[in-house]
Amino acid sequence: GDSVTQMEGPVTLSEEAFLTINCTYTATGYPSLFWYVQYPGEGLQLLLKATKADDKGSNKGFEATYRKETTSFHLEKGSVQVSDSAVYFCALSEMDSSYKLIFGSGTRLLVRP
Amino acid sequence: NAGVTQTPKFQVLKTGQSMTLQCAQDMNHEYMSWYRQDPGMGLRLIHYSVGAGITDQGEVPNGYNVSRSTTEDFPLRLLSAAPSQTSVYFCASRAIAENYEQYFGPGTRLTVT
């Protein structure tokens, strides 16, 4: 079945460092891809999405590009802030059941001042 | 709009007890779902509903029941709690006509002893 694999955390960075969180997926067909963020004690919020190959999703300085050839959707940010400390989840929705989300295991990011 | 609300925030049960986790949304979304979040495993879909009177099983439905009598409410019932059901539970909703964004509630942390 479809699946999402994320790099294990925690990822610890200093403020203003460059962030990459790797995400790869396995899917039949052409899924839509998402990054969700979970701040401490809160539910998940959609950070960005891409619905077809070569699409770039972006929001709040974060970016991710849907790469069909490498089945990847890596999350990047050029300069992280302490307020970016959270757990980040990569997810996909299958073409034939676009309501359901399949999540990766999550990557915790800790940004130190 | 309150968005997606969940009650209670925390709950401790003894093995064999039953309880209902409440979920409500005020956005008139057709699709609602329940996920559980376990360490290192991301979120897994328990049950979902595409409208009042319609429910279906997700990836991990055993030990849980749902019903959808109104558009707004989607309660999750634990029939006989087991320690393996210790988890954080998230409810989510989305409009079927919208492009993909699911809105998550703040979660219920359940401990079964």
mmCIF file of N, CA and C in Angstrom, chain B:
data_model
loop_
_atom_site.group_PDB
_atom_site.id
_atom_site.type_symbol
_atom_site.label_atom_id
_atom_site.label_comp_id
_atom_site.label_asym_id
_atom_site.label_seq_id
_atom_site.Cartn_x
_atom_site.Cartn_y
_atom_site.Cartn_z
ATOM 1 N N ASN B 1 -16.031 31.220 13.932
ATOM 2 C CA ASN B 1 -16.103 29.753 13.891
ATOM 3 C C ASN B 1 -15.166 29.143 14.916
ATOM 4 N N ALA B 2 -15.636 28.128 15.621
ATOM 5 C CA ALA B 2 -14.779 27.433 16.576
ATOM 6 C C ALA B 2 -13.878 26.439 15.865
ATOM 7 N N GLY B 3 -14.236 26.036 14.635
ATOM 8 C CA GLY B 3 -13.445 25.045 13.911
ATOM 9 C C GLY B 3 -13.818 23.643 14.370
ATOM 10 N N VAL B 4 -12.790 22.835 14.633
ATOM 11 C CA VAL B 4 -13.007 21.467 15.111
ATOM 12 C C VAL B 4 -12.723 21.441 16.617
ATOM 13 N N THR B 5 -13.680 21.010 17.383
ATOM 14 C CA THR B 5 -13.503 20.941 18.829
ATOM 15 C C THR B 5 -13.571 19.491 19.287
ATOM 16 N N GLN B 6 -12.798 19.181 20.311
ATOM 17 C CA GLN B 6 -12.760 17.830 20.866
ATOM 18 C C GLN B 6 -12.856 17.916 22.387
ATOM 19 N N THR B 7 -13.601 16.983 22.950
ATOM 20 C CA THR B 7 -13.640 16.840 24.405
ATOM 21 C C THR B 7 -13.625 15.363 24.766
ATOM 22 N N PRO B 8 -13.018 14.998 25.889
ATOM 23 C CA PRO B 8 -12.217 15.849 26.784
ATOM 24 C C PRO B 8 -10.816 16.057 26.223
ATOM 25 N N LYS B 9 -10.011 16.871 26.879
ATOM 26 C CA LYS B 9 -8.607 17.040 26.482
ATOM 27 C C LYS B 9 -7.754 15.894 27.006
ATOM 28 N N PHE B 10 -8.081 15.426 28.189
ATOM 29 C CA PHE B 10 -7.346 14.333 28.824
ATOM 30 C C PHE B 10 -8.349 13.350 29.419
ATOM 31 N N GLN B 11 -7.978 12.079 29.431
ATOM 32 C CA GLN B 11 -8.836 11.066 30.035
ATOM 33 C C GLN B 11 -7.984 9.886 30.463
ATOM 34 N N VAL B 12 -8.278 9.379 31.647
ATOM 35 C CA VAL B 12 -7.647 8.153 32.124
ATOM 36 C C VAL B 12 -8.745 7.120 32.343
ATOM 37 N N LEU B 13 -8.567 5.951 31.768
ATOM 38 C CA LEU B 13 -9.537 4.863 31.893
ATOM 39 C C LEU B 13 -8.860 3.631 32.469
ATOM 40 N N LYS B 14 -9.656 2.790 33.088
ATOM 41 C CA LYS B 14 -9.166 1.476 33.482
ATOM 42 C C LYS B 14 -9.515 0.484 32.369
ATOM 43 N N THR B 15 -8.712 -0.545 32.261
ATOM 44 C CA THR B 15 -8.966 -1.587 31.277
ATOM 45 C C THR B 15 -10.390 -2.103 31.407
ATOM 46 N N GLY B 16 -11.082 -2.195 30.274
ATOM 47 C CA GLY B 16 -12.445 -2.699 30.255
ATOM 48 C C GLY B 16 -13.517 -1.626 30.314
ATOM 49 N N GLN B 17 -13.157 -0.417 30.712
ATOM 50 C CA GLN B 17 -14.149 0.661 30.740
ATOM 51 C C GLN B 17 -14.452 1.117 29.317
ATOM 52 N N SER B 18 -15.611 1.745 29.176
ATOM 53 C CA SER B 18 -15.982 2.299 27.877
ATOM 54 C C SER B 18 -16.098 3.816 28.008
ATOM 55 N N MET B 19 -15.934 4.492 26.899
ATOM 56 C CA MET B 19 -16.135 5.934 26.893
ATOM 57 C C MET B 19 -16.301 6.422 25.464
ATOM 58 N N THR B 20 -16.740 7.668 25.349
ATOM 59 C CA THR B 20 -16.931 8.299 24.051
ATOM 60 C C THR B 20 -16.112 9.570 23.979
ATOM 61 N N LEU B 21 -15.318 9.665 22.931
ATOM 62 C CA LEU B 21 -14.607 10.907 22.639
ATOM 63 C C LEU B 21 -15.488 11.731 21.703
ATOM 64 N N GLN B 22 -15.657 12.994 22.076
ATOM 65 C CA GLN B 22 -16.545 13.840 21.301
ATOM 66 C C GLN B 22 -15.760 14.670 20.280
ATOM 67 N N CYS B 23 -16.368 14.871 19.115
ATOM 68 C CA CYS B 23 -15.804 15.730 18.086
ATOM 69 C C CYS B 23 -16.944 16.486 17.421
ATOM 70 N N ALA B 24 -16.748 17.783 17.264
ATOM 71 C CA ALA B 24 -17.757 18.597 16.595
ATOM 72 C C ALA B 24 -17.070 19.637 15.718
ATOM 73 N N GLN B 25 -17.727 19.964 14.607
ATOM 74 C CA GLN B 25 -17.208 21.026 13.737
ATOM 75 C C GLN B 25 -18.367 21.909 13.297
ATOM 76 N N ASP B 26 -18.055 23.186 13.136
ATOM 77 C CA ASP B 26 -19.102 24.149 12.794
ATOM 78 C C ASP B 26 -18.873 24.746 11.418
ATOM 79 N N MET B 27 -18.189 24.020 10.549
ATOM 80 C CA MET B 27 -17.868 24.523 9.216
ATOM 81 C C MET B 27 -18.712 23.860 8.127
ATOM 82 N N ASN B 28 -19.670 23.050 8.546
ATOM 83 C CA ASN B 28 -20.545 22.347 7.615
ATOM 84 C C ASN B 28 -19.768 21.424 6.676
ATOM 85 N N HIS B 29 -18.691 20.846 7.195
ATOM 86 C CA HIS B 29 -17.875 19.933 6.392
ATOM 87 C C HIS B 29 -18.545 18.578 6.286
ATOM 88 N N GLU B 30 -18.487 18.009 5.075
ATOM 89 C CA GLU B 30 -19.091 16.693 4.876
ATOM 90 C C GLU B 30 -18.203 15.580 5.446
ATOM 91 N N TYR B 31 -16.895 15.731 5.268
ATOM 92 C CA TYR B 31 -15.978 14.657 5.626
ATOM 93 C C TYR B 31 -15.423 14.874 7.026
ATOM 94 N N MET B 32 -15.496 13.830 7.851
ATOM 95 C CA MET B 32 -14.879 13.851 9.175
ATOM 96 C C MET B 32 -14.161 12.538 9.394
ATOM 97 N N SER B 33 -13.134 12.606 10.228
ATOM 98 C CA SER B 33 -12.327 11.403 10.449
ATOM 99 C C SER B 33 -11.691 11.435 11.828
ATOM 100 N N TRP B 34 -11.289 10.240 12.260
ATOM 101 C CA TRP B 34 -10.558 10.079 13.515
ATOM 102 C C TRP B 34 -9.217 9.428 13.234
ATOM 103 N N TYR B 35 -8.173 9.993 13.852
ATOM 104 C CA TYR B 35 -6.836 9.438 13.776
ATOM 105 C C TYR B 35 -6.328 9.195 15.199
ATOM 106 N N ARG B 36 -5.408 8.256 15.307
ATOM 107 C CA ARG B 36 -4.650 8.128 16.541
ATOM 108 C C ARG B 36 -3.187 8.390 16.244
ATOM 109 N N GLN B 37 -2.518 9.014 17.205
ATOM 110 C CA GLN B 37 -1.111 9.362 17.051
ATOM 111 C C GLN B 37 -0.305 8.651 18.119
ATOM 112 N N ASP B 38 0.603 7.815 17.674
ATOM 113 C CA ASP B 38 1.468 7.064 18.580
ATOM 114 C C ASP B 38 2.922 7.422 18.290
ATOM 115 N N PRO B 39 3.769 7.394 19.305
ATOM 116 C CA PRO B 39 5.180 7.791 19.109
ATOM 117 C C PRO B 39 5.828 6.981 17.993
ATOM 118 N N GLY B 40 6.506 7.690 17.104
ATOM 119 C CA GLY B 40 7.244 7.027 16.034
ATOM 120 C C GLY B 40 6.388 6.453 14.925
ATOM 121 N N MET B 41 5.072 6.667 14.981
ATOM 122 C CA MET B 41 4.200 6.054 13.975
ATOM 123 C C MET B 41 3.339 7.056 13.241
ATOM 124 N N GLY B 42 3.493 8.323 13.491
ATOM 125 C CA GLY B 42 2.655 9.302 12.813
ATOM 126 C C GLY B 42 1.202 9.129 13.206
ATOM 127 N N LEU B 43 0.312 9.549 12.333
ATOM 128 C CA LEU B 43 -1.121 9.419 12.573
ATOM 129 C C LEU B 43 -1.681 8.301 11.715
ATOM 130 N N ARG B 44 -2.567 7.519 12.303
ATOM 131 C CA ARG B 44 -3.208 6.435 11.575
ATOM 132 C C ARG B 44 -4.725 6.602 11.622
ATOM 133 N N LEU B 45 -5.354 6.365 10.491
ATOM 134 C CA LEU B 45 -6.778 6.583 10.355
ATOM 135 C C LEU B 45 -7.564 5.458 11.017
ATOM 136 N N ILE B 46 -8.523 5.831 11.875
ATOM 137 C CA ILE B 46 -9.334 4.843 12.589
ATOM 138 C C ILE B 46 -10.657 4.610 11.852
ATOM 139 N N HIS B 47 -11.455 5.653 11.728
ATOM 140 C CA HIS B 47 -12.728 5.627 11.016
ATOM 141 C C HIS B 47 -12.926 6.965 10.331
ATOM 142 N N TYR B 48 -13.791 6.960 9.320
ATOM 143 C CA TYR B 48 -14.117 8.215 8.674
ATOM 144 C C TYR B 48 -15.554 8.202 8.200
ATOM 145 N N SER B 49 -16.026 9.392 7.844
ATOM 146 C CA SER B 49 -17.410 9.547 7.392
ATOM 147 C C SER B 49 -17.454 10.613 6.298
ATOM 148 N N VAL B 50 -18.201 10.332 5.239
ATOM 149 C CA VAL B 50 -18.330 11.301 4.152
ATOM 150 C C VAL B 50 -19.665 12.036 4.196
ATOM 151 N N GLY B 51 -20.422 11.796 5.258
ATOM 152 C CA GLY B 51 -21.679 12.514 5.419
ATOM 153 C C GLY B 51 -22.522 11.853 6.489
ATOM 154 N N ALA B 52 -23.564 12.525 6.896
ATOM 155 C CA ALA B 52 -24.451 11.992 7.933
ATOM 156 C C ALA B 52 -24.991 10.634 7.493
ATOM 157 N N GLY B 53 -24.905 9.669 8.394
ATOM 158 C CA GLY B 53 -25.402 8.329 8.136
ATOM 159 C C GLY B 53 -24.436 7.418 7.405
ATOM 160 N N ILE B 54 -23.252 7.933 7.048
ATOM 161 C CA ILE B 54 -22.277 7.140 6.281
ATOM 162 C C ILE B 54 -20.950 7.109 7.032
ATOM 163 N N THR B 55 -20.510 5.890 7.388
ATOM 164 C CA THR B 55 -19.205 5.751 8.024
ATOM 165 C C THR B 55 -18.470 4.584 7.395
ATOM 166 N N ASP B 56 -17.156 4.572 7.563
ATOM 167 C CA ASP B 56 -16.356 3.485 7.025
ATOM 168 C C ASP B 56 -15.093 3.336 7.859
ATOM 169 N N GLN B 57 -14.463 2.174 7.715
ATOM 170 C CA GLN B 57 -13.280 1.876 8.507
ATOM 171 C C GLN B 57 -12.027 2.418 7.847
ATOM 172 N N GLY B 58 -11.096 2.798 8.700
ATOM 173 C CA GLY B 58 -9.783 3.199 8.232
ATOM 174 C C GLY B 58 -8.784 2.078 8.420
ATOM 175 N N GLU B 59 -7.574 2.462 8.759
ATOM 176 C CA GLU B 59 -6.471 1.513 8.860
ATOM 177 C C GLU B 59 -6.507 0.683 10.149
ATOM 178 N N VAL B 60 -6.966 1.311 11.248
ATOM 179 C CA VAL B 60 -6.902 0.646 12.562
ATOM 180 C C VAL B 60 -8.247 0.744 13.283
ATOM 181 N N PRO B 61 -9.321 0.113 12.786
ATOM 182 C CA PRO B 61 -10.661 0.315 13.348
ATOM 183 C C PRO B 61 -11.004 -0.547 14.557
ATOM 184 N N ASN B 62 -10.237 -1.615 14.800
ATOM 185 C CA ASN B 62 -10.643 -2.572 15.825
ATOM 186 C C ASN B 62 -10.684 -1.952 17.219
ATOM 187 N N GLY B 63 -11.790 -2.192 17.921
ATOM 188 C CA GLY B 63 -11.962 -1.672 19.268
ATOM 189 C C GLY B 63 -12.651 -0.326 19.336
ATOM 190 N N TYR B 64 -13.004 0.209 18.170
ATOM 191 C CA TYR B 64 -13.637 1.531 18.094
ATOM 192 C C TYR B 64 -14.921 1.453 17.279
ATOM 193 N N ASN B 65 -15.916 2.249 17.702
ATOM 194 C CA ASN B 65 -17.133 2.419 16.912
ATOM 195 C C ASN B 65 -17.376 3.890 16.654
ATOM 196 N N VAL B 66 -18.027 4.197 15.551
ATOM 197 C CA VAL B 66 -18.410 5.567 15.256
ATOM 198 C C VAL B 66 -19.830 5.579 14.717
ATOM 199 N N SER B 67 -20.412 6.768 14.771
ATOM 200 C CA SER B 67 -21.704 7.008 14.130
ATOM 201 C C SER B 67 -21.721 8.459 13.693
ATOM 202 N N ARG B 68 -22.564 8.765 12.737
ATOM 203 C CA ARG B 68 -22.645 10.152 12.232
ATOM 204 C C ARG B 68 -24.123 10.462 12.014
ATOM 205 N N SER B 69 -24.768 10.939 13.069
ATOM 206 C CA SER B 69 -26.195 11.237 12.964
ATOM 207 C C SER B 69 -26.445 12.662 12.477
ATOM 208 N N THR B 70 -25.458 13.541 12.635
ATOM 209 C CA THR B 70 -25.577 14.912 12.149
ATOM 210 C C THR B 70 -24.311 15.278 11.392
ATOM 211 N N THR B 71 -24.365 16.332 10.613
ATOM 212 C CA THR B 71 -23.160 16.802 9.920
ATOM 213 C C THR B 71 -22.097 17.278 10.905
ATOM 214 N N GLU B 72 -22.546 17.846 12.034
ATOM 215 C CA GLU B 72 -21.618 18.514 12.946
ATOM 216 C C GLU B 72 -20.823 17.564 13.832
ATOM 217 N N ASP B 73 -21.405 16.435 14.213
ATOM 218 C CA ASP B 73 -20.824 15.603 15.268
ATOM 219 C C ASP B 73 -20.352 14.256 14.756
ATOM 220 N N PHE B 74 -19.236 13.807 15.320
ATOM 221 C CA PHE B 74 -18.683 12.505 14.905
ATOM 222 C C PHE B 74 -18.000 11.879 16.123
ATOM 223 N N PRO B 75 -18.763 11.287 17.035
ATOM 224 C CA PRO B 75 -18.179 10.713 18.245
ATOM 225 C C PRO B 75 -17.470 9.390 17.987
ATOM 226 N N LEU B 76 -16.435 9.148 18.765
ATOM 227 C CA LEU B 76 -15.668 7.900 18.703
ATOM 228 C C LEU B 76 -15.862 7.152 20.006
ATOM 229 N N ARG B 77 -16.324 5.915 19.907
ATOM 230 C CA ARG B 77 -16.607 5.117 21.108
ATOM 231 C C ARG B 77 -15.578 4.017 21.283
ATOM 232 N N LEU B 78 -15.045 3.934 22.490
ATOM 233 C CA LEU B 78 -14.214 2.802 22.876
ATOM 234 C C LEU B 78 -15.105 1.852 23.661
ATOM 235 N N LEU B 79 -15.252 0.656 23.177
ATOM 236 C CA LEU B 79 -16.227 -0.261 23.745
ATOM 237 C C LEU B 79 -15.716 -0.905 25.028
ATOM 238 N N SER B 80 -14.463 -1.308 25.035
ATOM 239 C CA SER B 80 -13.840 -1.945 26.196
ATOM 240 C C SER B 80 -12.357 -1.583 26.131
ATOM 241 N N ALA B 81 -11.983 -0.538 26.842
ATOM 242 C CA ALA B 81 -10.656 0.031 26.688
ATOM 243 C C ALA B 81 -9.549 -0.963 27.029
ATOM 244 N N ALA B 82 -8.467 -0.883 26.246
ATOM 245 C CA ALA B 82 -7.290 -1.722 26.463
ATOM 246 C C ALA B 82 -6.062 -0.829 26.512
ATOM 247 N N PRO B 83 -5.009 -1.260 27.217
ATOM 248 C CA PRO B 83 -3.785 -0.425 27.279
ATOM 249 C C PRO B 83 -3.237 -0.071 25.905
ATOM 250 N N SER B 84 -3.466 -0.927 24.905
ATOM 251 C CA SER B 84 -2.979 -0.636 23.551
ATOM 252 C C SER B 84 -3.688 0.565 22.926
ATOM 253 N N GLN B 85 -4.767 1.017 23.534
ATOM 254 C CA GLN B 85 -5.481 2.190 23.029
ATOM 255 C C GLN B 85 -5.007 3.491 23.672
ATOM 256 N N THR B 86 -4.008 3.389 24.516
ATOM 257 C CA THR B 86 -3.361 4.596 25.040
ATOM 258 C C THR B 86 -2.733 5.336 23.866
ATOM 259 N N SER B 87 -3.152 6.580 23.665
ATOM 260 C CA SER B 87 -2.733 7.308 22.476
ATOM 261 C C SER B 87 -3.260 8.736 22.561
ATOM 262 N N VAL B 88 -2.910 9.529 21.566
ATOM 263 C CA VAL B 88 -3.532 10.834 21.383
ATOM 264 C C VAL B 88 -4.450 10.720 20.172
ATOM 265 N N TYR B 89 -5.682 11.147 20.340
ATOM 266 C CA TYR B 89 -6.688 11.001 19.295
ATOM 267 C C TYR B 89 -7.022 12.369 18.697
ATOM 268 N N PHE B 90 -6.994 12.420 17.374
ATOM 269 C CA PHE B 90 -7.313 13.646 16.664
ATOM 270 C C PHE B 90 -8.509 13.427 15.754
ATOM 271 N N CYS B 91 -9.404 14.396 15.782
ATOM 272 C CA CYS B 91 -10.515 14.445 14.861
ATOM 273 C C CYS B 91 -10.187 15.475 13.783
ATOM 274 N N ALA B 92 -10.638 15.222 12.564
ATOM 275 C CA ALA B 92 -10.375 16.150 11.472
ATOM 276 C C ALA B 92 -11.615 16.263 10.601
ATOM 277 N N SER B 93 -11.713 17.382 9.890
ATOM 278 C CA SER B 93 -12.827 17.554 8.961
ATOM 279 C C SER B 93 -12.357 18.311 7.733
ATOM 280 N N ARG B 94 -13.081 18.152 6.663
ATOM 281 C CA ARG B 94 -12.825 18.933 5.453
ATOM 282 C C ARG B 94 -14.094 18.976 4.622
ATOM 283 N N ALA B 95 -14.172 20.006 3.808
ATOM 284 C CA ALA B 95 -15.256 20.074 2.840
ATOM 285 C C ALA B 95 -14.847 19.263 1.627
ATOM 286 N N ILE B 96 -15.714 18.418 1.156
ATOM 287 C CA ILE B 96 -15.381 17.567 0.018
ATOM 288 C C ILE B 96 -15.088 18.401 -1.221
ATOM 289 N N ALA B 97 -15.735 19.539 -1.354
ATOM 290 C CA ALA B 97 -15.543 20.358 -2.546
ATOM 291 C C ALA B 97 -14.255 21.166 -2.503
ATOM 292 N N GLU B 98 -13.672 21.338 -1.295
ATOM 293 C CA GLU B 98 -12.451 22.140 -1.196
ATOM 294 C C GLU B 98 -11.258 21.323 -1.640
ATOM 295 N N ASN B 99 -10.211 22.034 -1.973
ATOM 296 C CA ASN B 99 -9.006 21.321 -2.374
ATOM 297 C C ASN B 99 -8.161 20.933 -1.181
ATOM 298 N N TYR B 100 -8.512 19.838 -0.594
ATOM 299 C CA TYR B 100 -7.580 19.050 0.201
ATOM 300 C C TYR B 100 -7.344 19.446 1.641
ATOM 301 N N GLU B 101 -7.555 20.700 2.059
ATOM 302 C CA GLU B 101 -7.139 21.019 3.414
ATOM 303 C C GLU B 101 -8.049 20.373 4.437
ATOM 304 N N GLN B 102 -7.463 19.612 5.336
ATOM 305 C CA GLN B 102 -8.183 19.063 6.467
ATOM 306 C C GLN B 102 -7.864 19.914 7.690
ATOM 307 N N TYR B 103 -8.879 20.109 8.521
ATOM 308 C CA TYR B 103 -8.743 20.896 9.742
ATOM 309 C C TYR B 103 -8.773 19.929 10.918
ATOM 310 N N PHE B 104 -7.788 20.045 11.781
ATOM 311 C CA PHE B 104 -7.664 19.126 12.903
ATOM 312 C C PHE B 104 -8.082 19.786 14.207
ATOM 313 N N GLY B 105 -8.682 18.973 15.079
ATOM 314 C CA GLY B 105 -8.954 19.413 16.433
ATOM 315 C C GLY B 105 -7.697 19.368 17.283
ATOM 316 N N PRO B 106 -7.784 19.838 18.538
ATOM 317 C CA PRO B 106 -6.603 19.936 19.405
ATOM 318 C C PRO B 106 -6.172 18.606 20.010
ATOM 319 N N GLY B 107 -7.000 17.571 19.881
ATOM 320 C CA GLY B 107 -6.601 16.251 20.356
ATOM 321 C C GLY B 107 -7.133 15.902 21.739
ATOM 322 N N THR B 108 -7.249 14.599 21.979
ATOM 323 C CA THR B 108 -7.591 14.037 23.298
ATOM 324 C C THR B 108 -6.503 13.044 23.663
ATOM 325 N N ARG B 109 -5.874 13.279 24.813
ATOM 326 C CA ARG B 109 -4.839 12.348 25.279
ATOM 327 C C ARG B 109 -5.495 11.326 26.191
ATOM 328 N N LEU B 110 -5.482 10.065 25.772
ATOM 329 C CA LEU B 110 -6.125 8.980 26.513
ATOM 330 C C LEU B 110 -5.084 8.029 27.064
ATOM 331 N N THR B 111 -5.214 7.733 28.354
ATOM 332 C CA THR B 111 -4.360 6.737 28.991
ATOM 333 C C THR B 111 -5.241 5.632 29.536
ATOM 334 N N VAL B 112 -4.909 4.401 29.186
ATOM 335 C CA VAL B 112 -5.651 3.235 29.692
ATOM 336 C C VAL B 112 -4.714 2.432 30.580
ATOM 337 N N THR B 113 -5.110 2.273 31.835
ATOM 338 C CA THR B 113 -4.241 1.568 32.798
ATOM 339 C C THR B 113 -4.724 0.152 33.066
#
